[in-house]
Coordinates of C-alpha atoms in Angstrom, one line a residue:
M1 CA 64.6 -22.1 -26.2
T2 CA 61.8 -25.3 -27.1
E3 CA 62.3 -28.1 -24.7
V4 CA 62.8 -31.7 -26.4
H5 CA 61.3 -34.3 -25.4
P6 CA 63.2 -37.7 -25.5
E7 CA 60.3 -39.9 -27.0
T8 CA 58.5 -37.3 -28.7
W9 CA 59.0 -35.2 -32.1
Q10 CA 58.2 -31.8 -30.0
G11 CA 60.8 -29.2 -30.5
R12 CA 63.2 -31.5 -32.8
E13 CA 64.7 -30.1 -35.7
L14 CA 63.2 -31.8 -38.7
T15 CA 66.7 -32.6 -40.7
T16 CA 68.7 -33.8 -37.5
L17 CA 67.3 -37.2 -36.4
A18 CA 69.5 -39.7 -37.7
G19 CA 69.4 -38.0 -41.2
Y20 CA 66.0 -39.2 -40.7
H21 CA 63.4 -36.5 -42.3
P22 CA 59.8 -37.2 -42.5
G23 CA 58.9 -34.8 -45.1
V24 CA 56.1 -33.4 -43.1
A25 CA 56.3 -29.7 -42.4
P26 CA 55.6 -27.4 -40.3
L27 CA 56.0 -29.0 -37.2
D28 CA 53.4 -27.8 -34.8
E29 CA 51.5 -29.7 -32.6
H30 CA 49.2 -31.2 -35.0
N31 CA 52.1 -32.7 -36.8
V32 CA 54.1 -33.5 -34.0
K33 CA 50.9 -36.0 -32.8
L34 CA 50.8 -37.2 -36.0
L35 CA 54.5 -38.1 -36.6
D36 CA 54.6 -39.6 -32.9
N37 CA 51.8 -42.2 -34.0
V38 CA 53.2 -43.1 -37.5
H39 CA 56.7 -42.8 -36.8
P40 CA 57.5 -42.6 -33.2
I41 CA 61.0 -41.8 -32.1
G42 CA 63.2 -44.6 -30.4
W43 CA 60.4 -47.2 -31.4
K44 CA 61.1 -50.9 -31.1
P45 CA 59.5 -53.8 -32.2
S46 CA 58.3 -55.8 -29.1
A47 CA 60.7 -57.7 -26.9
S48 CA 59.0 -61.2 -27.3
R49 CA 59.1 -60.5 -31.2
R50 CA 59.8 -64.0 -33.2
K51 CA 62.3 -64.9 -35.7
R52 CA 59.8 -66.8 -37.9
Y53 CA 56.6 -65.5 -39.2
N54 CA 53.4 -66.8 -40.9
M55 CA 53.2 -63.2 -42.6
V56 CA 55.8 -60.6 -43.0
V57 CA 54.3 -57.5 -44.8
L58 CA 56.8 -55.1 -46.6
G59 CA 55.0 -51.3 -46.6
A60 CA 52.5 -50.1 -44.0
G61 CA 50.1 -48.3 -46.1
A62 CA 46.4 -49.0 -46.6
G63 CA 47.2 -52.4 -48.3
G64 CA 49.7 -53.6 -46.1
L65 CA 48.2 -52.7 -42.8
V66 CA 44.8 -54.4 -43.9
S67 CA 46.8 -57.1 -44.6
A68 CA 48.8 -57.4 -41.2
A69 CA 45.3 -56.6 -39.2
G70 CA 43.3 -59.0 -40.8
S71 CA 45.8 -61.6 -40.6
A72 CA 46.6 -61.4 -37.5
G73 CA 43.0 -61.2 -36.7
V74 CA 42.7 -65.0 -37.4
G75 CA 45.8 -65.9 -35.5
A76 CA 48.5 -65.6 -38.1
K77 CA 52.2 -64.3 -36.5
V78 CA 52.7 -61.4 -38.6
A79 CA 55.3 -58.6 -38.7
I80 CA 55.2 -55.3 -40.6
V81 CA 58.2 -53.4 -41.6
E82 CA 58.1 -49.6 -42.9
K83 CA 60.7 -47.2 -43.0
H84 CA 58.5 -43.9 -43.6
L85 CA 55.2 -43.1 -42.0
M86 CA 52.8 -45.8 -41.2
G87 CA 49.5 -45.3 -42.8
G88 CA 51.4 -44.4 -46.3
D89 CA 49.7 -42.4 -48.7
C90 CA 46.1 -42.5 -47.7
L91 CA 46.4 -41.1 -44.2
N92 CA 49.9 -38.9 -44.7
V93 CA 49.5 -37.3 -48.1
G94 CA 46.5 -38.8 -50.0
C95 CA 42.7 -39.8 -49.2
V96 CA 42.8 -37.9 -45.5
P97 CA 44.2 -34.5 -46.5
S98 CA 42.9 -34.1 -49.8
K99 CA 39.5 -34.7 -49.1
A100 CA 39.9 -32.7 -45.8
I101 CA 41.0 -29.8 -48.3
L102 CA 38.2 -30.3 -50.8
R103 CA 35.7 -30.1 -47.8
C104 CA 36.6 -26.3 -47.6
A105 CA 36.6 -25.7 -51.1
H106 CA 33.1 -27.1 -51.5
V107 CA 32.2 -24.5 -48.9
V108 CA 33.7 -22.1 -50.5
R109 CA 31.9 -22.9 -53.6
E110 CA 28.6 -22.7 -51.7
A111 CA 29.7 -19.3 -50.3
K112 CA 30.2 -17.7 -53.8
N113 CA 26.8 -18.9 -54.9
A114 CA 25.0 -18.2 -51.9
A115 CA 23.0 -15.7 -53.7
E116 CA 21.0 -18.3 -55.9
F117 CA 19.5 -19.3 -52.7
G118 CA 18.4 -15.7 -51.2
V119 CA 21.8 -15.4 -49.1
D120 CA 24.1 -12.4 -49.7
I121 CA 27.8 -13.1 -48.8
P122 CA 29.1 -9.9 -50.3
N123 CA 32.8 -11.1 -49.6
V124 CA 34.2 -14.5 -49.4
H125 CA 37.6 -14.5 -48.1
V126 CA 40.0 -17.7 -47.7
N127 CA 42.3 -18.4 -44.9
F128 CA 44.6 -20.7 -46.5
G129 CA 46.5 -21.2 -43.1
K130 CA 43.7 -21.9 -41.2
V131 CA 42.6 -24.3 -44.2
M132 CA 46.0 -26.3 -44.2
E133 CA 46.0 -25.9 -40.2
R134 CA 42.5 -27.7 -40.4
M135 CA 43.7 -30.7 -42.6
R136 CA 46.8 -31.1 -40.2
T137 CA 44.4 -31.3 -37.2
L138 CA 41.8 -33.7 -38.9
R139 CA 44.8 -36.3 -40.1
A140 CA 46.9 -36.2 -36.8
N141 CA 43.3 -37.5 -35.0
F142 CA 43.0 -39.9 -37.3
S143 CA 46.7 -41.4 -37.0
P144 CA 46.3 -43.2 -33.7
T145 CA 44.2 -46.0 -35.8
D146 CA 47.3 -46.2 -38.2
S147 CA 49.9 -46.0 -35.4
C148 CA 52.7 -48.0 -34.4
D149 CA 51.1 -48.5 -30.7
R150 CA 48.1 -49.8 -31.9
F151 CA 49.4 -52.5 -34.4
Q152 CA 51.8 -53.8 -32.0
N153 CA 50.4 -53.4 -28.7
K154 CA 46.7 -54.1 -30.0
L155 CA 46.8 -55.9 -32.9
G156 CA 49.4 -58.4 -32.1
V157 CA 51.7 -57.3 -34.8
D158 CA 55.5 -57.2 -34.9
V159 CA 56.4 -53.4 -36.0
F160 CA 59.8 -52.9 -37.4
Q161 CA 60.9 -49.2 -38.2
G162 CA 63.4 -49.5 -41.0
H163 CA 64.3 -50.6 -44.3
G164 CA 63.3 -53.8 -45.3
A165 CA 64.7 -55.9 -47.8
F166 CA 64.5 -59.5 -49.1
T167 CA 67.7 -61.4 -48.6
S168 CA 66.3 -64.7 -50.2
P169 CA 62.7 -65.9 -51.0
S170 CA 61.9 -66.8 -47.5
T171 CA 63.5 -64.2 -45.3
V172 CA 63.8 -60.2 -45.1
E173 CA 66.8 -58.1 -43.2
V174 CA 65.5 -54.8 -41.4
N175 CA 67.9 -53.1 -39.5
G176 CA 70.3 -56.1 -39.4
E177 CA 67.9 -58.0 -38.3
T178 CA 66.8 -61.5 -40.3
L179 CA 63.0 -62.5 -40.5
S180 CA 62.2 -65.8 -41.6
F181 CA 58.5 -66.2 -43.0
A182 CA 56.2 -68.5 -44.8
T183 CA 54.2 -65.7 -46.9
A184 CA 55.2 -62.2 -47.7
V185 CA 53.1 -59.4 -48.8
I186 CA 54.9 -56.5 -50.6
A187 CA 52.8 -53.5 -50.2
T188 CA 55.1 -50.5 -50.9
G189 CA 53.3 -48.4 -53.1
A190 CA 54.5 -45.6 -55.5
N191 CA 56.2 -42.8 -55.9
A192 CA 55.2 -39.5 -57.7
R193 CA 56.5 -39.5 -61.0
V194 CA 58.9 -36.7 -62.2
P195 CA 59.4 -36.3 -65.9
D196 CA 62.8 -35.5 -67.3
T197 CA 61.8 -32.4 -68.8
P198 CA 64.6 -29.9 -69.2
G199 CA 65.3 -27.7 -66.4
I200 CA 63.0 -29.1 -63.9
N201 CA 65.5 -29.9 -61.2
A202 CA 66.5 -26.1 -61.4
V203 CA 63.1 -25.0 -60.2
P204 CA 61.3 -25.6 -57.1
Y205 CA 58.4 -28.2 -57.6
L206 CA 55.7 -29.8 -55.7
T207 CA 54.5 -33.3 -55.7
N208 CA 51.5 -34.9 -54.1
V209 CA 53.9 -35.4 -51.0
S210 CA 55.1 -32.0 -50.3
F211 CA 52.1 -30.3 -51.1
W212 CA 50.8 -30.6 -47.8
N213 CA 53.4 -28.6 -46.4
Q214 CA 52.2 -25.4 -47.6
T215 CA 51.3 -22.3 -45.5
Q216 CA 50.6 -19.6 -47.7
L217 CA 48.4 -20.0 -51.0
P218 CA 50.5 -19.0 -54.1
E219 CA 48.9 -16.5 -56.2
R220 CA 49.9 -18.6 -59.3
L221 CA 49.9 -22.3 -59.8
L222 CA 50.7 -24.2 -62.3
V223 CA 49.8 -27.8 -62.4
M224 CA 51.6 -30.5 -65.0
G225 CA 49.4 -33.5 -65.6
S226 CA 45.3 -33.8 -65.9
G227 CA 45.3 -36.9 -63.9
P228 CA 42.9 -37.0 -60.5
I229 CA 45.5 -36.0 -58.3
G230 CA 46.3 -32.7 -60.1
L231 CA 42.9 -31.8 -60.8
E232 CA 41.3 -32.2 -57.6
L233 CA 44.2 -30.2 -55.9
A234 CA 44.1 -27.5 -58.8
Q235 CA 40.0 -27.3 -58.5
A236 CA 40.7 -26.4 -54.6
M237 CA 43.5 -24.2 -55.1
A238 CA 41.6 -22.3 -57.6
L239 CA 38.5 -21.9 -55.3
F240 CA 40.5 -21.0 -52.7
G241 CA 42.2 -18.2 -54.9
S242 CA 44.7 -19.2 -56.7
Q243 CA 45.2 -18.5 -60.1
V244 CA 45.6 -21.9 -61.5
T245 CA 46.7 -23.3 -65.2
V246 CA 46.7 -27.0 -65.9
I247 CA 48.9 -27.9 -68.6
E248 CA 47.9 -31.4 -70.6
R249 CA 49.9 -32.8 -73.9
G250 CA 46.7 -34.5 -74.9
N251 CA 43.4 -32.9 -76.8
R252 CA 41.9 -33.7 -73.1
I253 CA 41.7 -34.1 -69.3
M254 CA 41.5 -37.5 -67.7
G255 CA 42.6 -39.3 -70.7
R256 CA 41.9 -43.0 -69.1
E257 CA 38.3 -41.8 -68.1
D258 CA 35.0 -41.6 -69.9
P259 CA 35.2 -38.7 -72.3
D260 CA 31.9 -37.7 -71.4
A261 CA 32.7 -37.7 -68.2
A262 CA 35.9 -35.8 -68.5
A263 CA 34.2 -33.3 -70.2
V264 CA 31.9 -32.6 -67.5
V265 CA 34.7 -32.7 -65.1
H266 CA 36.3 -30.4 -67.5
K267 CA 33.5 -27.7 -68.0
Q268 CA 33.1 -27.7 -64.1
M269 CA 36.2 -26.7 -63.6
E270 CA 36.3 -24.4 -65.6
R271 CA 33.4 -22.6 -64.0
D272 CA 35.5 -22.8 -60.6
G273 CA 38.3 -20.6 -62.2
V274 CA 41.0 -23.4 -63.6
H275 CA 42.6 -22.4 -67.1
F276 CA 43.2 -25.6 -68.9
M277 CA 46.2 -25.5 -71.8
L278 CA 45.5 -28.9 -73.7
N279 CA 47.7 -30.2 -76.8
T280 CA 50.7 -28.4 -74.8
T281 CA 53.9 -29.5 -74.2
I282 CA 56.3 -27.7 -71.8
D283 CA 60.1 -27.2 -73.4
E284 CA 61.9 -26.1 -70.5
F285 CA 61.8 -24.9 -67.0
K286 CA 63.7 -21.9 -65.9
L287 CA 63.8 -20.2 -62.6
G288 CA 62.2 -16.8 -62.9
T289 CA 62.5 -13.3 -60.7
G290 CA 61.9 -14.2 -57.1
D291 CA 61.9 -17.8 -57.2
T292 CA 59.0 -17.9 -59.7
V293 CA 58.7 -21.1 -62.0
A294 CA 58.8 -20.1 -65.8
A295 CA 57.9 -22.9 -68.4
H296 CA 58.6 -22.6 -71.9
V297 CA 55.7 -24.3 -73.7
T298 CA 54.2 -25.3 -77.0
Q299 CA 50.7 -25.4 -78.0
R300 CA 49.8 -26.2 -81.0
G301 CA 52.9 -25.0 -82.9
I302 CA 53.0 -21.7 -80.8
K303 CA 55.5 -21.3 -78.1
S304 CA 54.5 -19.0 -75.2
L305 CA 55.6 -18.9 -71.5
V306 CA 53.8 -19.4 -68.5
V307 CA 55.0 -18.1 -65.0
S308 CA 54.0 -19.3 -61.9
D309 CA 54.6 -18.8 -58.1
A310 CA 54.4 -22.6 -57.5
L311 CA 54.6 -25.8 -59.7
L312 CA 53.0 -29.1 -58.8
V313 CA 54.1 -32.3 -60.9
A314 CA 51.0 -34.6 -61.0
V315 CA 51.9 -36.8 -64.0
G316 CA 51.2 -40.3 -62.6
R317 CA 53.1 -42.7 -60.5
V318 CA 55.8 -45.0 -60.5
P319 CA 56.2 -48.0 -58.2
H320 CA 58.5 -48.4 -55.4
V321 CA 60.1 -51.8 -56.3
E322 CA 64.1 -50.8 -56.5
G323 CA 66.2 -51.3 -53.3
I324 CA 64.2 -53.8 -51.6
G325 CA 65.7 -57.2 -52.8
L326 CA 62.9 -58.8 -54.9
E327 CA 66.0 -60.1 -57.4
A328 CA 66.8 -62.1 -54.0
A329 CA 63.4 -63.1 -53.1
G330 CA 62.9 -64.5 -57.0
V331 CA 60.1 -61.9 -57.8
Q332 CA 60.0 -60.4 -61.3
Y333 CA 59.2 -56.8 -61.8
D334 CA 59.0 -53.6 -64.1
L335 CA 60.5 -50.2 -63.0
N336 CA 57.3 -48.9 -64.7
K337 CA 54.5 -51.5 -64.5
G338 CA 55.6 -52.6 -60.8
I339 CA 55.5 -56.6 -59.9
K340 CA 54.8 -59.0 -62.5
V341 CA 51.4 -60.6 -61.4
Q342 CA 49.9 -63.7 -62.5
L343 CA 46.0 -65.0 -61.6
Q344 CA 47.5 -68.0 -61.3
P345 CA 50.1 -69.3 -59.0
C346 CA 53.3 -67.6 -59.7
N347 CA 56.8 -68.5 -60.2
C348 CA 57.0 -67.7 -56.0
P349 CA 54.4 -69.0 -54.3
A350 CA 55.5 -67.4 -51.0
M351 CA 54.9 -64.1 -52.4
L352 CA 52.2 -62.0 -52.6
S353 CA 51.7 -58.3 -54.1
C354 CA 49.0 -56.0 -52.4
C355 CA 46.5 -57.2 -53.4
H356 CA 47.4 -60.2 -55.8
A357 CA 45.2 -60.3 -58.3
M358 CA 44.5 -56.7 -58.0
C359 CA 47.9 -55.4 -58.9
M360 CA 49.4 -54.4 -62.5
Q361 CA 49.5 -57.2 -64.8
A362 CA 52.7 -58.0 -66.7

């Protein structure tokens, strides 16, 4: 039996820690190192913590961490509250892991095209398990920078691990403790948008969060959406050897970007093996044989069936604004656009979204 260490994730079952699941798998040495840094078991805020702060930061992603570290660095008394993983999307499920596998995909492309440079590599084999293990190693090695220990014991920020919610325009409650503040930064980020397509909850699907838990390469991958997240993962997986299909209801990919730039990306991704179905809507998902996903689609009036071994939902993001007491704080928000921000001082000057003038406009 694997030994369970009282202050580490090593040897623990992911679903048995007071009902908390970090969403990180497998629990190998690399992910143990990651979790011990960004969500340590038994973490306590400083014994000398204050009740009143110059700034309380809700959310410990990139924006929240920078706000906390910068303010503490000039002498402010700062607390940061995070219920999940320190480092947020960037460290755990965004920038760091995505660029780690894209580097591997770049090597695959170079190897496949090596003959152009007089280098013959007859058989390019991708060990997807090793690709993902390398990603986990790099992510774990970066994690001390965003760790609870560094922020509290080196930067002087009181780190609270738990769900935080405003109880008034000047107080936040976390783990039954009330923190008062002069200024608060709301840096709670966003979650993957999951559409209400019929049948989607009856089939297994991946998002930008769960994608990184894979250890085996799916033979066929269906990507729903053609924004930056879906496309970069589609391109990497195609280079690794998956048969990748991207479904987009519009008439081109990267709908928010310059059309000429999008055309260049489209052409290169087709060279890398990605198949695009534009002007296509998904009418319904059904569970296929052997846990495959069957997507019933319509393209320009013609119905067809697309079967895949894995489905990646990448149709955008929704702001995380519910359940954090914004009403009690007097902060206006929209479920789709996020916090309503004004360039001029808003109705609650003690509140800042991260970063105030750069957030979504009402």
